mmCIF file of C-alpha atoms in Angstrom:
data_model
loop_
_atom_site.group_PDB
_atom_site.id
_atom_site.type_symbol
_atom_site.label_atom_id
_atom_site.label_comp_id
_atom_site.label_asym_id
_atom_site.label_seq_id
_atom_site.Cartn_x
_atom_site.Cartn_y
_atom_site.Cartn_z
ATOM 1 C CA MET A 1 10.714 -41.481 -1.236
ATOM 2 C CA SER A 2 9.846 -37.760 -1.826
ATOM 3 C CA LYS A 3 10.124 -37.149 1.930
ATOM 4 C CA ILE A 4 13.691 -38.677 1.964
ATOM 5 C CA LYS A 5 14.635 -36.393 -0.880
ATOM 6 C CA LYS A 6 13.238 -33.316 0.862
ATOM 7 C CA TYR A 7 14.994 -34.293 3.933
ATOM 8 C CA ILE A 8 18.299 -34.731 2.078
ATOM 9 C CA SER A 9 17.836 -31.317 0.284
ATOM 10 C CA SER A 10 17.128 -29.615 3.504
ATOM 11 C CA SER A 11 20.069 -31.169 5.168
ATOM 12 C CA LEU A 12 22.390 -30.079 2.238
ATOM 13 C CA LEU A 13 21.002 -26.569 2.297
ATOM 14 C CA VAL A 14 21.647 -26.423 6.133
ATOM 15 C CA VAL A 15 25.334 -27.662 5.675
ATOM 16 C CA PHE A 16 25.912 -25.375 2.659
ATOM 17 C CA SER A 17 24.562 -22.375 4.742
ATOM 18 C CA LEU A 18 26.787 -23.052 7.636
ATOM 19 C CA ILE A 19 29.851 -23.290 5.441
ATOM 20 C CA ILE A 20 29.045 -20.002 3.555
ATOM 21 C CA MET A 21 28.188 -18.199 6.953
ATOM 22 C CA TYR A 22 31.542 -19.582 8.449
ATOM 23 C CA TYR A 23 33.441 -18.421 5.437
ATOM 24 C CA PHE A 24 31.984 -14.984 5.560
ATOM 25 C CA TYR A 25 32.603 -14.818 9.402
ATOM 26 C CA GLN A 26 36.205 -15.950 9.113
ATOM 27 C CA ASN A 27 37.033 -13.302 6.404
ATOM 28 C CA ASN A 28 35.177 -10.605 8.384
ATOM 29 C CA ARG A 29 32.582 -10.291 5.672
ATOM 30 C CA TYR A 30 29.895 -9.475 8.225
ATOM 31 C CA ASN A 31 28.094 -7.417 5.477
ATOM 32 C CA LEU A 32 27.665 -10.461 3.263
ATOM 33 C CA LEU A 33 26.858 -12.620 6.215
ATOM 34 C CA SER A 34 24.022 -10.457 7.426
ATOM 35 C CA LEU A 35 22.633 -10.257 3.838
ATOM 36 C CA TYR A 36 22.903 -14.021 3.447
ATOM 37 C CA VAL A 37 21.085 -14.582 6.736
ATOM 38 C CA VAL A 38 18.296 -12.284 5.709
ATOM 39 C CA ILE A 39 17.918 -14.166 2.431
ATOM 40 C CA ILE A 40 17.824 -17.554 4.089
ATOM 41 C CA SER A 41 15.150 -16.355 6.504
ATOM 42 C CA PHE A 42 12.757 -16.018 3.653
ATOM 43 C CA VAL A 43 13.081 -19.748 2.722
ATOM 44 C CA PRO A 44 10.435 -21.078 5.231
ATOM 45 C CA PHE A 45 7.858 -18.625 4.026
ATOM 46 C CA PHE A 46 8.238 -18.976 0.290
ATOM 47 C CA ASN A 47 8.447 -22.804 0.949
ATOM 48 C CA SER A 48 5.113 -22.556 2.884
ATOM 49 C CA PHE A 49 3.572 -20.516 0.051
ATOM 50 C CA GLU A 50 4.679 -22.914 -2.578
ATOM 51 C CA ARG A 51 3.202 -25.949 -0.705
ATOM 52 C CA LYS A 52 -0.132 -24.200 -0.076
ATOM 53 C CA GLU A 53 -2.610 -25.039 -2.846
ATOM 54 C CA MET A 54 -3.648 -21.260 -3.552
ATOM 55 C CA ALA A 55 -6.116 -20.493 -6.269
ATOM 56 C CA THR A 56 -5.050 -18.309 -9.138
ATOM 57 C CA ARG A 57 -7.300 -15.590 -7.712
ATOM 58 C CA GLU A 58 -5.282 -15.500 -4.513
ATOM 59 C CA LEU A 59 -2.069 -15.256 -6.526
ATOM 60 C CA VAL A 60 -3.505 -12.363 -8.587
ATOM 61 C CA LEU A 61 -4.607 -10.604 -5.284
ATOM 62 C CA ILE A 62 -1.112 -10.746 -3.952
ATOM 63 C CA ALA A 63 0.106 -9.210 -7.182
ATOM 64 C CA VAL A 64 -2.688 -6.542 -7.042
ATOM 65 C CA MET A 65 -1.962 -5.643 -3.393
ATOM 66 C CA SER A 66 1.867 -5.515 -3.936
ATOM 67 C CA ALA A 67 1.235 -3.352 -7.015
ATOM 68 C CA THR A 68 -1.019 -1.020 -5.072
ATOM 69 C CA ALA A 69 1.638 -0.724 -2.374
ATOM 70 C CA VAL A 70 4.360 0.018 -5.131
ATOM 71 C CA VAL A 71 2.242 2.666 -6.802
ATOM 72 C CA SER A 72 1.445 4.326 -3.566
ATOM 73 C CA LYS A 73 5.173 4.625 -2.796
ATOM 74 C CA ILE A 74 5.880 6.057 -6.292
ATOM 75 C CA ILE A 75 3.224 8.657 -5.904
ATOM 76 C CA PHE A 76 4.900 9.846 -2.675
ATOM 77 C CA PHE A 77 8.449 9.674 -4.191
ATOM 78 C CA PHE A 78 9.121 13.308 -3.048
ATOM 79 C CA ALA A 79 8.748 12.228 0.679
ATOM 80 C CA PRO A 80 10.507 8.885 0.988
ATOM 81 C CA SER A 81 9.592 8.747 4.843
ATOM 82 C CA VAL A 82 5.856 9.301 4.104
ATOM 83 C CA ASN A 83 4.026 6.783 2.020
ATOM 84 C CA PRO A 84 1.147 4.320 2.421
ATOM 85 C CA LEU A 85 3.299 1.149 1.515
ATOM 86 C CA VAL A 86 3.429 -0.195 4.943
ATOM 87 C CA ALA A 87 -0.129 0.695 5.632
ATOM 88 C CA ILE A 88 -1.227 -1.433 2.613
ATOM 89 C CA VAL A 89 0.968 -4.394 3.897
ATOM 90 C CA ILE A 90 -0.815 -4.149 7.258
ATOM 91 C CA ILE A 91 -4.251 -4.113 5.713
ATOM 92 C CA SER A 92 -3.152 -7.025 3.505
ATOM 93 C CA GLY A 93 -2.012 -9.045 6.553
ATOM 94 C CA ILE A 94 -5.256 -8.226 8.373
ATOM 95 C CA GLN A 95 -7.557 -9.233 5.526
ATOM 96 C CA PHE A 96 -5.747 -12.279 4.215
ATOM 97 C CA GLY A 97 -3.659 -13.668 7.065
ATOM 98 C CA PRO A 98 0.069 -13.810 8.103
ATOM 99 C CA LEU A 99 1.446 -15.626 4.937
ATOM 100 C CA PHE A 100 -0.373 -13.320 2.551
ATOM 101 C CA GLY A 101 0.831 -10.258 4.572
ATOM 102 C CA PHE A 102 4.551 -11.485 4.500
ATOM 103 C CA MET A 103 4.412 -12.093 0.712
ATOM 104 C CA VAL A 104 2.968 -8.621 -0.019
ATOM 105 C CA GLY A 105 5.533 -7.100 2.443
ATOM 106 C CA ALA A 106 8.377 -8.940 1.033
ATOM 107 C CA ILE A 107 7.581 -8.326 -2.605
ATOM 108 C CA SER A 108 6.533 -4.681 -2.502
ATOM 109 C CA PRO A 109 9.983 -3.093 -1.457
ATOM 110 C CA PHE A 110 11.647 -5.342 -4.069
ATOM 111 C CA VAL A 111 9.578 -4.052 -6.843
ATOM 112 C CA ALA A 112 9.489 -0.565 -5.600
ATOM 113 C CA ASN A 113 13.326 -0.413 -5.640
ATOM 114 C CA MET A 114 13.379 -1.235 -9.235
ATOM 115 C CA MET A 115 11.841 2.099 -9.754
ATOM 116 C CA PHE A 116 14.182 3.828 -7.396
ATOM 117 C CA THR A 117 17.395 2.122 -6.267
ATOM 118 C CA GLN A 118 18.080 -1.582 -5.829
ATOM 119 C CA GLY A 119 20.994 -2.533 -3.466
ATOM 120 C CA PRO A 120 22.194 -4.794 -0.653
ATOM 121 C CA TRP A 121 19.760 -2.949 1.700
ATOM 122 C CA THR A 122 16.683 -4.403 -0.273
ATOM 123 C CA PRO A 123 16.566 -7.772 1.484
ATOM 124 C CA PHE A 124 16.538 -5.876 4.800
ATOM 125 C CA GLN A 125 13.619 -3.865 3.820
ATOM 126 C CA MET A 126 11.908 -7.016 2.339
ATOM 127 C CA LEU A 127 12.297 -8.801 5.729
ATOM 128 C CA THR A 128 11.163 -5.791 7.713
ATOM 129 C CA THR A 129 8.025 -4.997 5.829
ATOM 130 C CA GLY A 130 7.402 -8.806 5.524
ATOM 131 C CA LEU A 131 7.546 -9.083 9.205
ATOM 132 C CA ILE A 132 5.170 -6.239 9.506
ATOM 133 C CA GLY A 133 2.762 -8.071 7.336
ATOM 134 C CA LEU A 134 3.222 -11.293 9.230
ATOM 135 C CA ILE A 135 2.474 -9.608 12.562
ATOM 136 C CA ALA A 136 -0.653 -7.796 11.039
ATOM 137 C CA GLY A 137 -1.966 -11.226 9.964
ATOM 138 C CA SER A 138 -1.854 -12.633 13.500
ATOM 139 C CA LYS A 139 -5.196 -13.676 14.967
ATOM 140 C CA TRP A 140 -5.270 -11.171 17.732
ATOM 141 C CA VAL A 141 -4.592 -8.213 15.459
ATOM 142 C CA ARG A 142 -7.257 -9.411 12.897
ATOM 143 C CA LYS A 143 -9.786 -9.668 15.594
ATOM 144 C CA SER A 144 -9.034 -5.972 16.460
ATOM 145 C CA GLU A 145 -9.489 -4.822 12.869
ATOM 146 C CA ASN A 146 -12.158 -2.220 13.935
ATOM 147 C CA ASN A 147 -10.301 -0.991 16.940
ATOM 148 C CA ARG A 148 -8.696 2.206 15.959
ATOM 149 C CA ILE A 149 -6.420 2.304 18.950
ATOM 150 C CA VAL A 150 -4.973 -1.056 18.193
ATOM 151 C CA MET A 151 -4.484 -0.185 14.580
ATOM 152 C CA SER A 152 -2.806 3.000 15.559
ATOM 153 C CA LEU A 153 -0.483 1.090 17.905
ATOM 154 C CA LEU A 154 0.421 -1.309 15.345
ATOM 155 C CA ALA A 155 1.097 1.464 12.799
ATOM 156 C CA VAL A 156 3.465 3.130 15.351
ATOM 157 C CA PHE A 157 5.149 -0.235 16.211
ATOM 158 C CA SER A 158 5.809 -0.811 12.557
ATOM 159 C CA GLY A 159 7.478 2.464 12.222
ATOM 160 C CA VAL A 160 9.703 1.706 15.126
ATOM 161 C CA LEU A 161 10.528 -1.866 13.955
ATOM 162 C CA TYR A 162 11.301 -0.606 10.533
ATOM 163 C CA SER A 163 13.672 1.926 11.797
ATOM 164 C CA LEU A 164 15.337 -0.361 14.189
ATOM 165 C CA LEU A 165 16.032 -3.180 11.884
ATOM 166 C CA MET A 166 17.039 -0.847 8.947
ATOM 167 C CA ASP A 167 19.502 1.021 11.243
ATOM 168 C CA ILE A 168 21.323 -2.516 11.688
ATOM 169 C CA TRP A 169 22.056 -2.415 7.930
ATOM 170 C CA THR A 170 23.174 1.245 8.220
ATOM 171 C CA VAL A 171 25.815 0.251 10.797
ATOM 172 C CA LEU A 172 26.896 -2.745 8.823
ATOM 173 C CA SER A 173 27.203 -0.738 5.521
ATOM 174 C CA ILE A 174 29.936 1.298 7.013
ATOM 175 C CA ASP A 175 32.694 -1.470 7.133
ATOM 176 C CA GLY A 176 30.750 -4.706 7.712
ATOM 177 C CA VAL A 177 31.294 -4.454 11.531
ATOM 178 C CA PHE A 178 28.343 -4.231 13.955
ATOM 179 C CA THR A 179 28.817 -2.678 17.535
ATOM 180 C CA TRP A 180 26.209 -1.473 19.936
ATOM 181 C CA THR A 181 27.962 1.795 20.260
ATOM 182 C CA ARG A 182 27.699 2.392 16.570
ATOM 183 C CA TYR A 183 24.176 1.240 16.605
ATOM 184 C CA LEU A 184 23.105 3.685 19.281
ATOM 185 C CA THR A 185 25.046 6.427 17.394
ATOM 186 C CA VAL A 186 22.985 5.815 14.340
ATOM 187 C CA LEU A 187 19.730 5.446 16.217
ATOM 188 C CA VAL A 188 19.815 8.887 17.892
ATOM 189 C CA PRO A 189 19.979 10.909 14.562
ATOM 190 C CA ALA A 190 17.305 8.789 13.056
ATOM 191 C CA VAL A 191 14.663 9.547 15.620
ATOM 192 C CA PRO A 192 13.065 12.351 13.533
ATOM 193 C CA PHE A 193 12.790 9.891 10.673
ATOM 194 C CA THR A 194 11.333 7.172 13.014
ATOM 195 C CA ILE A 195 8.666 9.630 14.334
ATOM 196 C CA THR A 196 7.887 10.439 10.715
ATOM 197 C CA TYR A 197 7.372 6.631 10.018
ATOM 198 C CA MET A 198 5.231 6.270 12.966
ATOM 199 C CA ILE A 199 2.900 9.365 12.083
ATOM 200 C CA SER A 200 2.726 8.431 8.433
ATOM 201 C CA ASN A 201 1.858 4.817 9.110
ATOM 202 C CA THR A 202 -0.741 5.763 11.722
ATOM 203 C CA VAL A 203 -2.428 8.415 9.397
ATOM 204 C CA PHE A 204 -2.460 6.149 6.239
ATOM 205 C CA VAL A 205 -3.740 3.016 8.288
ATOM 206 C CA ASN A 206 -6.595 4.938 9.703
ATOM 207 C CA ILE A 207 -7.538 6.564 6.363
ATOM 208 C CA LEU A 208 -7.195 3.393 4.190
ATOM 209 C CA ILE A 209 -8.331 0.585 6.387
ATOM 210 C CA LYS A 210 -11.994 1.028 6.194
ATOM 211 C CA PRO A 211 -12.474 1.777 2.302
ATOM 212 C CA LEU A 212 -9.733 -0.752 1.237
ATOM 213 C CA SER A 213 -11.023 -3.485 3.623
ATOM 214 C CA THR A 214 -14.614 -3.256 2.445
ATOM 215 C CA LYS A 215 -13.491 -3.665 -1.130
ATOM 216 C CA ILE A 216 -11.370 -6.674 -0.144
ATOM 217 C CA LYS A 217 -14.107 -8.203 1.745
ATOM 218 C CA ARG A 218 -16.566 -7.863 -1.302
ATOM 219 C CA VAL A 219 -13.874 -9.566 -3.503
ATOM 220 C CA LYS A 220 -13.391 -12.423 -0.846
ATOM 221 C CA GLN A 221 -17.109 -12.920 -0.590
ATOM 222 C CA LYS A 222 -17.634 -12.877 -4.321
ATOM 223 C CA TYR A 223 -14.869 -15.587 -5.170
ATOM 224 C CA GLY A 224 -15.246 -17.529 -1.912
ATOM 225 C CA LEU A 225 -11.828 -16.875 -0.688
ATOM 226 C CA GLU A 226 -11.026 -18.085 2.936
ATOM 227 C CA ASN A 227 -7.881 -17.482 5.076
#
């Protein structure tokens, strides 16, 4: 019976989402359409997180890692393009797995923007850093934890990914219409910022991964946490 209810709920959500998305599209509300798509993309992850029987310790660790990422961004408030937030998300994914990495990546920008500026761009930041944590938690990346070259390449890729996805929002924020011409126009001036993201991520990942990972592993061993 519970499976039938879940199936009905999922079906209703899909139908409702299609109606909402069609409404936004028909009324040229591409801005809201994109925002809604981003929000909906979080549903599978939060649903998986809810179903998983996680110990209170793991929930606390997610809060701790998210808080650490937020504080690190606040400390570097004077240089928005230079902060360890993404590096901490990457390390979280490597040490705890893709779901944990996504959660820390999604929560951190949301909380950080409460200290700075909350807005329609927040879901895009949440999705982007969440995806970075998800990728960092993949088996291949986790196996290469001690390979500084792989970690540096991941950090560089994260900087590029962040810039590419956030520039989609930049284009849409103009008048809600996305065109490749506009997108390329926005990408070119953003190159210096993208390079800054890449360098910042690489430096912080290489500085933090060893000491932070060592402490995390001790906590995992002490409390018998597996992932």
